[in-house]
Short mmCIF file of C-alpha atoms in Angstrom, two decimals:
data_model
loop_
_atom_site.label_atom_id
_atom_site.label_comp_id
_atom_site.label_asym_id
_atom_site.label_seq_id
_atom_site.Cartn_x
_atom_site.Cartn_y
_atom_site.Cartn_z
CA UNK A 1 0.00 0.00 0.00
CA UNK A 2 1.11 3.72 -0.51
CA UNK A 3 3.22 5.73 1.85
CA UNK A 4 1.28 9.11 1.23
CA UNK A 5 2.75 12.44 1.86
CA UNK A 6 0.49 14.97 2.58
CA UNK A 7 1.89 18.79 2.18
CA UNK A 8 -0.91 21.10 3.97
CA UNK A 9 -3.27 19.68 6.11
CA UNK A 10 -5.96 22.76 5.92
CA UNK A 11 -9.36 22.62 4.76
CA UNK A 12 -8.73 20.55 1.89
CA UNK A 13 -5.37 18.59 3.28
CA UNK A 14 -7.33 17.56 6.29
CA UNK A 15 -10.30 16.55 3.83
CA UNK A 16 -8.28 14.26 1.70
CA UNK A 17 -6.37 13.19 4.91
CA UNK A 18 -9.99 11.77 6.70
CA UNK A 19 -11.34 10.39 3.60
CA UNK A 20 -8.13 8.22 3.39
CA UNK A 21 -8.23 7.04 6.84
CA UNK A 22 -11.75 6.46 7.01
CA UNK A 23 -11.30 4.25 3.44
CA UNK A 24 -9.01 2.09 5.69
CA UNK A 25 -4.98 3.60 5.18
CA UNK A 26 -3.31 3.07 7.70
CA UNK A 27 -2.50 6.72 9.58
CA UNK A 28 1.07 4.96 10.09
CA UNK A 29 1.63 5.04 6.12
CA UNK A 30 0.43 8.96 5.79
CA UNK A 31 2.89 11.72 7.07
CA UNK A 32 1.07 15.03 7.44
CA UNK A 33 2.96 18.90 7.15
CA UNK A 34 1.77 22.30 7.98
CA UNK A 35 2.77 25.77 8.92
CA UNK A 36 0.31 26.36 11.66
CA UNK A 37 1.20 24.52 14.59
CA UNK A 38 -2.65 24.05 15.72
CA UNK A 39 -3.29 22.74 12.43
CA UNK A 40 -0.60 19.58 13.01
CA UNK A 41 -1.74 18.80 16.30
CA UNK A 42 -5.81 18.34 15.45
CA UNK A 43 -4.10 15.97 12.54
CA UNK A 44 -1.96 14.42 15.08
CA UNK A 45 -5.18 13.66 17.90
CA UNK A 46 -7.75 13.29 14.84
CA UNK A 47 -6.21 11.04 12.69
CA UNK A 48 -3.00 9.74 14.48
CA UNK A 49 -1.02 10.35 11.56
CA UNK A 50 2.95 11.54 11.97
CA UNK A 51 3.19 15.43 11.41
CA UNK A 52 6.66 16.28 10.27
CA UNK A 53 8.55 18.78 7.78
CA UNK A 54 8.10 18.62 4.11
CA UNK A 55 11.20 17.11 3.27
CA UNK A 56 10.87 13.63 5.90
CA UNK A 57 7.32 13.55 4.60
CA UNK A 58 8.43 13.07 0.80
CA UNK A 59 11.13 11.10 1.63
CA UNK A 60 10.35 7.10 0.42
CA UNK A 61 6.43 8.77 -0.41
CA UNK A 62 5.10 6.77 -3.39
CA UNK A 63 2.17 9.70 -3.45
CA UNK A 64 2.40 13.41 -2.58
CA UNK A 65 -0.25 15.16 -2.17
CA UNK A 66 0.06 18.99 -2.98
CA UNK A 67 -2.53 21.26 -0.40
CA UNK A 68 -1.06 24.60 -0.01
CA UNK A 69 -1.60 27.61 -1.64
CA UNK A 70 -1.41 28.82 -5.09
CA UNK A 71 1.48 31.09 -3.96
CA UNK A 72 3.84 28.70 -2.02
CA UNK A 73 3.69 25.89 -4.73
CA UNK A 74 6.95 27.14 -6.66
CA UNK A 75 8.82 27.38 -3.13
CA UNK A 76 7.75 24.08 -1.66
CA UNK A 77 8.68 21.80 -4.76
CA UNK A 78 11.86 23.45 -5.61
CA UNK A 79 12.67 22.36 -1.93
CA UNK A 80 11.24 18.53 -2.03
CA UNK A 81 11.78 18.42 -5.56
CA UNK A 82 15.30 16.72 -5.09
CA UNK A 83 14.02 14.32 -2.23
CA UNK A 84 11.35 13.03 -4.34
CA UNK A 85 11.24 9.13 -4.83
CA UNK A 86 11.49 8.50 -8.99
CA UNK A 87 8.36 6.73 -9.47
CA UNK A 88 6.76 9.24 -7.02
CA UNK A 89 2.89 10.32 -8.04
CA UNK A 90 2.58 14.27 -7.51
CA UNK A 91 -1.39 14.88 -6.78
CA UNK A 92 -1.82 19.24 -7.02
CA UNK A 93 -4.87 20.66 -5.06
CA UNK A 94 -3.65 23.88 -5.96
CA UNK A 95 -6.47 26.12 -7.86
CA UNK A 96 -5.54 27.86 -11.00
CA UNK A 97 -1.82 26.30 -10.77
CA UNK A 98 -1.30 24.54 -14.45
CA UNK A 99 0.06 21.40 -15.03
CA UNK A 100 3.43 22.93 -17.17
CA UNK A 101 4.31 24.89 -14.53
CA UNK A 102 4.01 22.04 -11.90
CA UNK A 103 6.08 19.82 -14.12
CA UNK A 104 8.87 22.35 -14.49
CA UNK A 105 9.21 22.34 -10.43
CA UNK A 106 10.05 18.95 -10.58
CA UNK A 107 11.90 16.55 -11.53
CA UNK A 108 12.08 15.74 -15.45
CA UNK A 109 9.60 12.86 -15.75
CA UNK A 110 7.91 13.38 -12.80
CA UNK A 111 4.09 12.03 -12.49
CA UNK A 112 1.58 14.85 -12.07
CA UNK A 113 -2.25 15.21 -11.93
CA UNK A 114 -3.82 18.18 -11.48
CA UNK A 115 -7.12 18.15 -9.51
CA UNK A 116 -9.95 20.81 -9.53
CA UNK A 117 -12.12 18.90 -6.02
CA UNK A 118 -14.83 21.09 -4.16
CA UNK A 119 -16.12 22.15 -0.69
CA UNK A 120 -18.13 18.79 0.18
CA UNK A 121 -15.45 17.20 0.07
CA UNK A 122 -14.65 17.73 3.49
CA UNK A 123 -17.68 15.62 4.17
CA UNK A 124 -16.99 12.82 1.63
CA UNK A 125 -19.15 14.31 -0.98
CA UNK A 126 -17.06 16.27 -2.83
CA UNK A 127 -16.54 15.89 -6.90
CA UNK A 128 -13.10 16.74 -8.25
CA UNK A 129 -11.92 16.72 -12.16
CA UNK A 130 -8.27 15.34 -12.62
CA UNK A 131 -5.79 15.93 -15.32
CA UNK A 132 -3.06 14.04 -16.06
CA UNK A 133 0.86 15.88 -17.26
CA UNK A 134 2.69 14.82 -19.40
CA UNK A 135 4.57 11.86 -18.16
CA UNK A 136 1.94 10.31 -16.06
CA UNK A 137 1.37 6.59 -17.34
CA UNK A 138 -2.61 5.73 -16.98
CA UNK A 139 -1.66 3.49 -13.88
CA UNK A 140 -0.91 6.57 -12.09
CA UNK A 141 -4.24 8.02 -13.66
CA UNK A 142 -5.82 5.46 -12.19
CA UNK A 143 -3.92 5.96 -8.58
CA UNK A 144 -4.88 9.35 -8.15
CA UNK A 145 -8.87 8.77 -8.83
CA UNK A 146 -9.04 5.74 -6.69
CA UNK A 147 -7.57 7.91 -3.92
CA UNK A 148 -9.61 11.01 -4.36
CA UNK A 149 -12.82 8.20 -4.45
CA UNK A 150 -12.60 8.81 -0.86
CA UNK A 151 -14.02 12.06 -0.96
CA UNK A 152 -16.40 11.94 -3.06
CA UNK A 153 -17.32 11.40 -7.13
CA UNK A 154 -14.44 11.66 -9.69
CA UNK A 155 -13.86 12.63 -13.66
CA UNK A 156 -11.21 13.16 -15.78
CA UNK A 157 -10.88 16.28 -17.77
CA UNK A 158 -8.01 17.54 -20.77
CA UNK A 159 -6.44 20.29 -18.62
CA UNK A 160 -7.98 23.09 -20.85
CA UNK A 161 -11.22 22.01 -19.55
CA UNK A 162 -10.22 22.62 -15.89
CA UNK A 163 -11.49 26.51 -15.65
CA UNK A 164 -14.96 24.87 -16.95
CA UNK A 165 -14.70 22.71 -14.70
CA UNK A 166 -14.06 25.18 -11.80
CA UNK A 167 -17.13 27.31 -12.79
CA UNK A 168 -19.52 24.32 -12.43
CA UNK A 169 -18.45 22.45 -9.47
CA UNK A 170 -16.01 24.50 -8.02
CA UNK A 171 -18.00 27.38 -7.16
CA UNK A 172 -21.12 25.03 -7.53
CA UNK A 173 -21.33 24.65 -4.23
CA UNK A 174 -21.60 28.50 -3.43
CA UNK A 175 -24.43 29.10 -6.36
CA UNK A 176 -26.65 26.08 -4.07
CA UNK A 177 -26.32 27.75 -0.84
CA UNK A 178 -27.22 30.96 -2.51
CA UNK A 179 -30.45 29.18 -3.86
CA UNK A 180 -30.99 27.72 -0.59
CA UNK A 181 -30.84 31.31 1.13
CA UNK A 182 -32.95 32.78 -1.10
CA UNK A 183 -35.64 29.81 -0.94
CA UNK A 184 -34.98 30.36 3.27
CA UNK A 185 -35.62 34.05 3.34
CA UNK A 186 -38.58 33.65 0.91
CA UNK A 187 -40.59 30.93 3.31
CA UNK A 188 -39.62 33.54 5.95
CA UNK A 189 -41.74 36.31 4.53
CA UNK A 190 -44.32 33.76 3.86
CA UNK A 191 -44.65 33.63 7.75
CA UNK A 192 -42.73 29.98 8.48
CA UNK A 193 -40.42 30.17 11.45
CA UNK A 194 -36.67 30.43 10.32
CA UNK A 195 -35.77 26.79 11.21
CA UNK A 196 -38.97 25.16 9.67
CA UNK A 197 -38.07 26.89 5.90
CA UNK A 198 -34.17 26.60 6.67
CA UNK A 199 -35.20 22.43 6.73
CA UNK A 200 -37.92 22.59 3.94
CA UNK A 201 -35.16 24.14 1.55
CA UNK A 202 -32.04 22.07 2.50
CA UNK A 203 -33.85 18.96 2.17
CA UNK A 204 -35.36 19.74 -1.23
CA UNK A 205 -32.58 20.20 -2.53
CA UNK A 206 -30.71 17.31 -0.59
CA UNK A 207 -33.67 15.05 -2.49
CA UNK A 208 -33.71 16.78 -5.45
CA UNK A 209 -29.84 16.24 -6.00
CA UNK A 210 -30.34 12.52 -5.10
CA UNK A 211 -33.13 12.01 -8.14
CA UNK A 212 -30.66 13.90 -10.40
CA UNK A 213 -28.23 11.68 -9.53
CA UNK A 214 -29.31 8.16 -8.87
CA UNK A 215 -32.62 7.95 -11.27
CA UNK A 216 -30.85 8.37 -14.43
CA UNK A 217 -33.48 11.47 -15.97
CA UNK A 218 -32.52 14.33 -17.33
CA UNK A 219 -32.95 17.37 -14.60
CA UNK A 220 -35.85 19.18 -18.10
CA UNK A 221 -37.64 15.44 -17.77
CA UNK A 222 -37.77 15.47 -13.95
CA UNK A 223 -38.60 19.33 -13.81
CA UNK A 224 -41.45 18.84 -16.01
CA UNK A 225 -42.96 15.66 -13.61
CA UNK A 226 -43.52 18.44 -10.85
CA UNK A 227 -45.03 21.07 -13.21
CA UNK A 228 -48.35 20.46 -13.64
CA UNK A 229 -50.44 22.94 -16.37
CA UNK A 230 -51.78 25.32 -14.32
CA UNK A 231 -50.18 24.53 -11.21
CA UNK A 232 -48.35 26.46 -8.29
CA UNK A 233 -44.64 25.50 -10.19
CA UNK A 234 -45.47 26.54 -13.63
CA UNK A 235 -46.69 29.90 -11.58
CA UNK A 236 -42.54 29.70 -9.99
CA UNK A 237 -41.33 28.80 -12.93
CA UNK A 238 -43.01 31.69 -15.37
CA UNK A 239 -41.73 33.99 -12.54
CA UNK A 240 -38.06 32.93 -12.70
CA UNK A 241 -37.98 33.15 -16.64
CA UNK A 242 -39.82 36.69 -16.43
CA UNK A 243 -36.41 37.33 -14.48
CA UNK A 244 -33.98 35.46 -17.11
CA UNK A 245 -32.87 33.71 -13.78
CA UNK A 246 -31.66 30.87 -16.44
CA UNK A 247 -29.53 33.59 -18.23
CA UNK A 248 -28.39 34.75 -15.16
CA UNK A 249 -27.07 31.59 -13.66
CA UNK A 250 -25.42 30.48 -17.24
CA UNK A 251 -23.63 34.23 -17.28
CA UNK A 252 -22.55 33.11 -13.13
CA UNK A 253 -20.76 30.75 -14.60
CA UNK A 254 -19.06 31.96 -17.23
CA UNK A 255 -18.10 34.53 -15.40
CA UNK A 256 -16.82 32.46 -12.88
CA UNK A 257 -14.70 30.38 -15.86
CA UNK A 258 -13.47 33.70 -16.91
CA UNK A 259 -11.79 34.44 -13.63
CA UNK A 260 -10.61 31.01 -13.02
CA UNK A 261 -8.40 31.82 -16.52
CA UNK A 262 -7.61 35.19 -15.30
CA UNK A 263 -6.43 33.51 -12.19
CA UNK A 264 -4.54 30.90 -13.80
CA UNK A 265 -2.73 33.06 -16.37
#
């Protein structure tokens, strides 16, 4: 089994680090690294893996896992680049950071997939697009998705795909809790106490997302089985297109894909 190398254990670090422990790794074959010293020490008493400096933690790792920010990628793999094992897997959590630039960091040859995961994956449900560099073989491919299974769904994307791919479930998750707010306040005004709409909405769309995804429709097919002629949705419905709330989300995202390149360049 893997030694894994884990370099940042915030949000998303400590994310992939659960989801591997709770798929059965060993905490003894993960070593953990971080800045903050608070950070190391929930790892430490949460997961019982070894916390350590970034250049024992690469040392012998058959996977290393990149978590840190966008900025202190070039630093931290010019200093572990040397150290790195040769058949070493490099997985980058790093938004916006491409794969050419990763590869010329390290080692000549180096394996490196670039992932693109999202918020709920800190709760096993997240969904995260992977691309593969240059010299990564498919077995390596097929490495890096069966670890990021843990957290959640995966697919894999050509990297030119990835600021598409941040748009939709990237910042998904941020365009569903607006929804969610907006459905909350709205059940407010309508007189329901703040808790009773805050459940109503959540688990709608909790439901809603599980029909998407488990009964094989497409979302137009299963819209129209709740939108009777006449009815109280068609009523919604007319009212949200009177608004070009479709237009509005489809610009959201595009936007947000524009950015993502901005950010990236």
């Amino acid at each position: 089994m893997s030694t894994i190398a884990i370099l940042g254990v915030g949000a998303m670090g400590s994310a992939v680090l659960g989801a591997l422990v709770a798929d059965g790794i060993p905490p003894g074959q993960i070593k953990a690294t971080t800045l903050d010293p608070d950070a190391g020490q929930a790892a430490r008493r949460r997961y019982g893996v070894e916390v350590v400096d970034n250049l024992d933690a690469v040392r012998d790792a058959e996977v290393v896992v990149l978590a840190v920010k966008p900025a202190d990628v070039a630093a931290l793999l010019t200093q572990v680049g040397p150290g790195l094992a040769d058949a070493v897997l490099v997985i980058s959590l790093c938004a916006g950071v491409s794969l050419a630039r990763l590869e010329g960091w390290l080692p000549p040859g180096t394996s490196v997939v670039r992932v693109m995961p999202n918020v709920p994956a800190l709760i096993g449900a997240g969904m995260s697009a992977v691309s593969p560099g240059r010299a990564c073989p498919p077995e390596q491919l097929e490495r890096a998705v069966r670890l990021l299974s843990s957290c959640g769904e995966v697919v894999v994307v050509a990297e030119h795909q990835q600021d598409a791919v941040t748009a939709v479930s990237g910042s998904g998750p941020a365009y569903v809790f607006y929804l969610v707010e907006a459905m909350v306040e709205a059940g407010v005004q309508l007189g329901l106490p703040r808790p009773v709409a805050t459940r109503l909405a959540v688990q709608t769309v909790h439901g809603a997302a599980l029909m998407m995804r488990d009964g094989g429709s497409h979302p137009s097919l299963l819209r129209e089985q709740v939108t009777s002629p006449g009815g109280t949705t068609v009523a919604a419905l007319a009212a949200l297109d009177e608004r070009a709330v479709r237009a509005a989300v489809m610009a959201a995202v595009r936007a947000a894909a524009d950015r993502s390149a901005q950010l990236g360049g």
